[in-house]
Amino acid sequence: MATWNFEWLTLKGDQRAGVRHQDDYQQLSSIFVQLASDVLAFQEVDSPEALARVIPTEAYNVYFSDRYAALKDSTQSQQLTGFAVRKDWKVDDPRDLRQIALPGFFGVPSLRYGTYIVVTPPGQEPVHMLSVHLKSGCFKQAQASRSCEKLRKQFSVLADWVREHGDKNILIAGDFNRYISEKQDPFWQQFRQSLLDDASRPTNIINVTESVRARCKARRYNWRTQTWNQVMYSRLIDHILVSESLASRWQYSFQHHFAYHNVMNFRLSDHCPVVATFKPQ
């Protein structure tokens, strides 16, 4: 199982960070092959055509956010969530977790949907999975900023979804835009404790990427100077959360670090993929 925010994986050419050439896609595809993941939760992908430049469609089925149907003809690139799953695995594709987009008074969402699928590996029990991309701008602070308030509401929506599926195998993966692995993070503590304290169905959710060492080398485009800058992200915002039933099968987790040469010579992403490995039942 892996999660990867591709940073504007798009073929539309309207995003400077999304302009890639054939050799860039080949490098991304090579990294995906190295991950050898049966399931990938992805974020910031505009279309199946863009994803097909990275993921071999002869080996994987792709499940996009429900928003894709409404946005596929847009001339502007979209940041959509979704999954790629090996073709010999059974998958059900229910409706997205739309509430996590925090729709306004007229029902228009301001944020990204959580893509929801139910995956049944061969000879195993189903796993209810979400691919999420939460609100940015509240990485560690707890003050009442607009970004933090939205992120807090999104964690509340996630908690409600977990309660609804608490008797099942659960996996939530993606870009949380929050350092929830760090000691006593208030958002993570409140989320987890609210589930444990539920009198009707206490649920233990575990972050199996909690101890992953983040050392993601990348390049970021600086709009002010119109140059690419080298960066090193040493704090993790991409996580994989699982129910206790799956945590008992968890073996190890890691972040795939891009080679320095590849970062400097190819347009990759400002996120390194994060991988969790589980024992079969």
Coordinates of C-alpha atoms in Angstrom, one line a residue:
M1 CA 0.0 0.0 0.0
A2 CA 1.4 3.4 -0.9
T3 CA 0.2 7.0 -1.0
W4 CA 1.6 9.7 -3.3
N5 CA 0.8 13.3 -4.0
F6 CA 2.0 13.8 -7.6
E7 CA 2.0 17.7 -7.5
W8 CA -0.2 18.7 -10.4
L9 CA 0.0 15.6 -12.6
T10 CA -1.8 17.2 -15.6
L11 CA -1.5 17.3 -19.4
K12 CA -3.2 20.7 -19.7
G13 CA -0.1 22.9 -19.4
D14 CA -1.8 25.6 -17.2
Q15 CA 0.3 24.9 -14.1
R16 CA 4.0 25.7 -14.1
A17 CA 4.7 22.8 -11.6
G18 CA 2.8 20.4 -13.8
V19 CA 4.8 21.0 -17.0
R20 CA 6.5 17.6 -17.6
H21 CA 8.1 15.9 -20.6
Q22 CA 8.4 12.3 -21.6
D23 CA 11.6 11.6 -19.6
D24 CA 9.9 13.1 -16.5
Y25 CA 7.0 10.7 -16.8
Q26 CA 9.4 7.8 -17.4
Q27 CA 11.2 8.7 -14.1
L28 CA 7.9 8.8 -12.2
S29 CA 6.8 5.5 -13.7
S30 CA 10.2 4.0 -12.8
I31 CA 9.6 5.1 -9.2
F32 CA 6.1 3.6 -9.1
V33 CA 7.5 0.2 -10.4
Q34 CA 10.1 0.3 -7.6
L35 CA 7.3 0.8 -5.0
A36 CA 5.7 -2.5 -6.1
S37 CA 2.5 -1.5 -4.4
D38 CA -0.8 -3.4 -4.9
V39 CA -2.8 -0.3 -4.1
L40 CA -1.8 3.3 -4.6
A41 CA -3.8 6.2 -3.1
F42 CA -3.0 9.2 -5.2
Q43 CA -3.6 13.0 -4.9
E44 CA -3.3 16.0 -7.3
V45 CA -4.0 14.1 -10.5
D46 CA -6.0 15.8 -13.2
S47 CA -7.1 12.9 -15.4
P48 CA -6.8 9.2 -16.1
E49 CA -4.8 10.1 -19.2
A50 CA -2.2 11.9 -17.1
L51 CA -2.0 9.0 -14.6
A52 CA -1.5 6.6 -17.4
R53 CA 1.8 8.2 -18.1
V54 CA 3.0 6.9 -14.8
I55 CA 1.0 3.8 -13.9
P56 CA 0.7 0.8 -16.3
T57 CA -3.0 0.6 -17.1
E58 CA -2.6 -3.0 -18.3
A59 CA -1.8 -4.0 -14.7
Y60 CA -3.9 -1.6 -12.7
N61 CA -7.5 -0.3 -12.6
V62 CA -8.0 3.3 -11.7
Y63 CA -10.7 4.8 -9.6
F64 CA -11.0 8.6 -9.6
S65 CA -12.9 11.0 -7.3
D66 CA -16.5 11.4 -8.3
R67 CA -15.6 15.1 -9.1
Y68 CA -13.8 14.0 -12.2
A69 CA -17.1 13.5 -14.2
A70 CA -18.1 17.1 -13.6
L71 CA -14.6 18.6 -14.2
K72 CA -13.1 16.5 -17.0
D73 CA -13.9 19.0 -19.7
S74 CA -12.5 21.9 -17.7
T75 CA -9.6 23.8 -19.3
Q76 CA -8.1 24.2 -15.9
S77 CA -6.1 21.5 -14.1
Q78 CA -7.8 19.8 -11.1
Q79 CA -6.3 18.3 -8.0
L80 CA -8.3 15.0 -7.7
T81 CA -7.8 12.1 -5.4
G82 CA -8.2 8.4 -6.3
F83 CA -6.8 4.9 -6.3
A84 CA -4.9 2.6 -8.6
V85 CA -5.5 -1.1 -7.7
R86 CA -4.0 -4.3 -9.2
K87 CA -6.5 -5.8 -11.8
D88 CA -6.8 -9.2 -10.1
W89 CA -8.1 -7.6 -6.9
K90 CA -11.9 -7.1 -6.4
V91 CA -13.0 -3.5 -6.0
D92 CA -16.3 -1.9 -5.2
D93 CA -16.6 1.8 -5.8
P94 CA -19.2 3.5 -3.6
R95 CA -19.9 7.3 -3.6
D96 CA -17.1 9.6 -2.4
L97 CA -16.9 11.0 1.0
R98 CA -18.1 14.4 -0.2
Q99 CA -18.7 15.9 3.2
I100 CA -14.9 16.2 3.7
A101 CA -15.0 18.9 0.9
L102 CA -17.0 21.1 3.4
P103 CA -19.8 22.1 0.9
G104 CA -21.2 25.6 1.5
F105 CA -24.8 26.8 1.8
F106 CA -25.6 26.1 -1.8
G107 CA -23.9 22.7 -1.7
V108 CA -20.8 23.8 -3.6
P109 CA -17.7 22.1 -2.2
S110 CA -14.6 24.3 -1.4
L111 CA -12.2 21.4 -1.0
R112 CA -11.4 17.9 -2.4
Y113 CA -13.5 14.9 -2.0
G114 CA -12.3 11.7 -0.3
T115 CA -12.3 8.9 -2.8
Y116 CA -13.8 5.8 -1.3
I117 CA -13.4 2.2 -2.5
V118 CA -13.7 -1.2 -0.9
V119 CA -10.8 -3.5 -1.9
T120 CA -10.9 -7.3 -1.5
P121 CA -7.4 -8.8 -2.0
P122 CA -7.4 -12.4 -3.2
G123 CA -8.4 -14.8 -0.4
Q124 CA -8.7 -11.9 2.1
E125 CA -11.4 -9.8 3.8
P126 CA -12.5 -6.5 2.3
V127 CA -10.8 -3.2 3.3
H128 CA -12.7 0.1 3.2
M129 CA -10.2 2.7 1.9
L130 CA -10.2 6.5 1.6
S131 CA -7.8 8.6 -0.4
V132 CA -7.7 12.1 1.1
H133 CA -6.1 15.5 0.5
L134 CA -6.9 17.8 3.4
K135 CA -6.8 21.5 3.8
S136 CA -3.3 23.1 3.6
G137 CA -2.1 25.9 5.9
C138 CA -2.4 24.4 9.3
F139 CA 0.6 22.1 9.5
K140 CA 1.3 22.4 13.3
Q141 CA -0.4 25.4 14.8
A142 CA -3.6 25.1 16.8
Q143 CA -4.9 28.7 16.7
A144 CA -8.3 29.5 15.2
S145 CA -7.1 30.5 11.7
R146 CA -9.5 29.8 8.8
S147 CA -7.2 27.0 7.5
C148 CA -7.1 25.4 10.9
E149 CA -10.9 25.6 11.4
K150 CA -11.5 23.9 8.0
L151 CA -8.9 21.2 8.8
R152 CA -10.5 20.6 12.2
K153 CA -13.9 20.2 10.5
Q154 CA -12.4 17.7 8.1
F155 CA -11.0 15.6 10.9
S156 CA -14.5 15.6 12.4
V157 CA -15.9 14.3 9.1
L158 CA -13.3 11.6 9.0
A159 CA -14.2 10.6 12.6
D160 CA -17.8 10.3 11.6
W161 CA -16.9 8.1 8.6
V162 CA -14.8 5.9 10.8
R163 CA -17.7 5.5 13.3
E164 CA -19.9 4.5 10.4
H165 CA -17.5 1.8 9.3
G166 CA -16.0 1.0 12.7
D167 CA -16.7 -2.8 12.6
K168 CA -14.8 -3.1 9.3
N169 CA -11.2 -3.1 8.1
I170 CA -10.4 0.6 7.6
L171 CA -7.5 2.4 5.8
I172 CA -7.2 6.1 5.3
A173 CA -4.2 7.3 3.2
G174 CA -3.2 10.6 1.7
D175 CA -1.9 14.1 2.2
F176 CA -3.2 15.3 5.6
N177 CA -1.2 18.6 5.4
R178 CA -0.6 18.2 9.1
Y179 CA 2.3 16.8 11.2
I180 CA 0.1 14.3 13.0
S181 CA 3.1 12.0 13.7
E182 CA 4.7 14.6 16.0
K183 CA 4.3 14.2 19.7
Q184 CA 0.9 15.2 21.1
D185 CA -0.4 16.8 18.0
P186 CA -3.8 18.2 19.1
F187 CA -5.6 17.4 15.9
W188 CA -4.5 13.7 15.9
Q189 CA -5.1 13.3 19.7
Q190 CA -8.6 14.8 19.5
F191 CA -9.5 12.7 16.4
R192 CA -8.2 9.4 17.9
Q193 CA -9.6 10.0 21.4
S194 CA -13.0 10.9 20.1
L195 CA -13.2 7.5 18.5
L196 CA -11.9 5.6 21.5
D197 CA -14.4 7.4 23.8
D198 CA -17.4 6.5 21.6
A199 CA -19.6 4.6 24.0
S200 CA -21.6 2.8 21.3
R201 CA -18.5 1.5 19.3
P202 CA -15.0 2.4 20.5
T203 CA -12.6 2.4 17.6
N204 CA -8.9 2.4 17.7
I205 CA -7.2 4.0 14.7
I206 CA -3.5 3.7 14.4
N207 CA -1.0 5.7 12.3
V208 CA 1.3 3.1 10.9
T209 CA 3.5 5.8 9.4
E210 CA 4.1 7.5 12.7
S211 CA 7.8 6.5 12.9
V212 CA 8.6 7.1 9.2
R213 CA 11.7 9.3 8.7
A214 CA 10.9 12.1 6.4
R215 CA 13.8 13.2 4.2
C216 CA 12.2 14.2 0.9
K217 CA 14.4 16.0 -1.5
A218 CA 12.5 18.1 -4.0
R219 CA 12.3 21.3 -6.0
R220 CA 9.7 24.0 -5.6
Y221 CA 8.9 26.7 -8.1
N222 CA 9.2 30.2 -6.6
W223 CA 6.7 32.4 -8.3
R224 CA 8.3 35.6 -6.9
T225 CA 11.7 34.9 -8.4
Q226 CA 10.4 32.6 -11.1
T227 CA 13.1 30.0 -10.3
W228 CA 13.2 26.5 -9.0
N229 CA 14.6 26.1 -5.5
Q230 CA 16.0 23.0 -3.8
V231 CA 14.2 21.9 -0.7
M232 CA 14.3 19.2 1.9
Y233 CA 11.1 18.2 3.7
S234 CA 12.0 16.7 7.0
R235 CA 8.5 16.5 8.5
L236 CA 5.8 14.1 7.3
I237 CA 2.4 15.2 6.1
D238 CA 1.5 12.1 4.1
H239 CA 0.2 9.3 6.3
I240 CA -1.5 6.0 6.4
L241 CA -4.1 5.3 9.1
V242 CA -5.6 1.9 9.8
S243 CA -8.0 0.2 12.1
E244 CA -6.6 -2.1 14.8
S245 CA -7.5 -5.2 12.7
L246 CA -5.1 -4.1 10.0
A247 CA -2.4 -2.7 12.4
S248 CA -1.9 -6.2 13.7
R249 CA -0.8 -7.3 10.2
W250 CA 1.4 -4.2 9.6
Q251 CA 5.1 -5.0 9.0
Y252 CA 6.9 -1.8 8.2
S253 CA 6.5 1.7 6.6
F254 CA 8.9 4.0 4.8
Q255 CA 9.2 7.0 2.7
H256 CA 10.7 6.5 -0.8
H257 CA 13.4 9.2 -1.1
F258 CA 14.2 10.6 -4.6
A259 CA 17.8 10.4 -5.7
Y260 CA 19.5 13.8 -5.7
H261 CA 20.4 13.4 -9.4
N262 CA 16.8 12.7 -10.3
V263 CA 15.5 15.7 -8.3
M264 CA 17.8 18.0 -10.2
N265 CA 17.3 16.7 -13.6
F266 CA 13.6 15.7 -13.7
R267 CA 10.3 17.2 -12.8
L268 CA 9.1 14.8 -10.1
S269 CA 7.0 16.0 -7.2
D270 CA 7.2 17.9 -4.0
H271 CA 6.0 14.8 -2.2
C272 CA 7.9 11.5 -1.8
P273 CA 5.6 8.4 -1.8
V274 CA 5.0 6.7 1.5
V275 CA 4.6 3.0 1.7
A276 CA 3.2 0.6 4.3
T277 CA 3.5 -3.2 4.0
F278 CA 1.1 -5.7 5.5
K279 CA 1.2 -9.4 6.0
P280 CA -1.4 -11.4 4.1
Q281 CA -4.1 -13.0 6.2

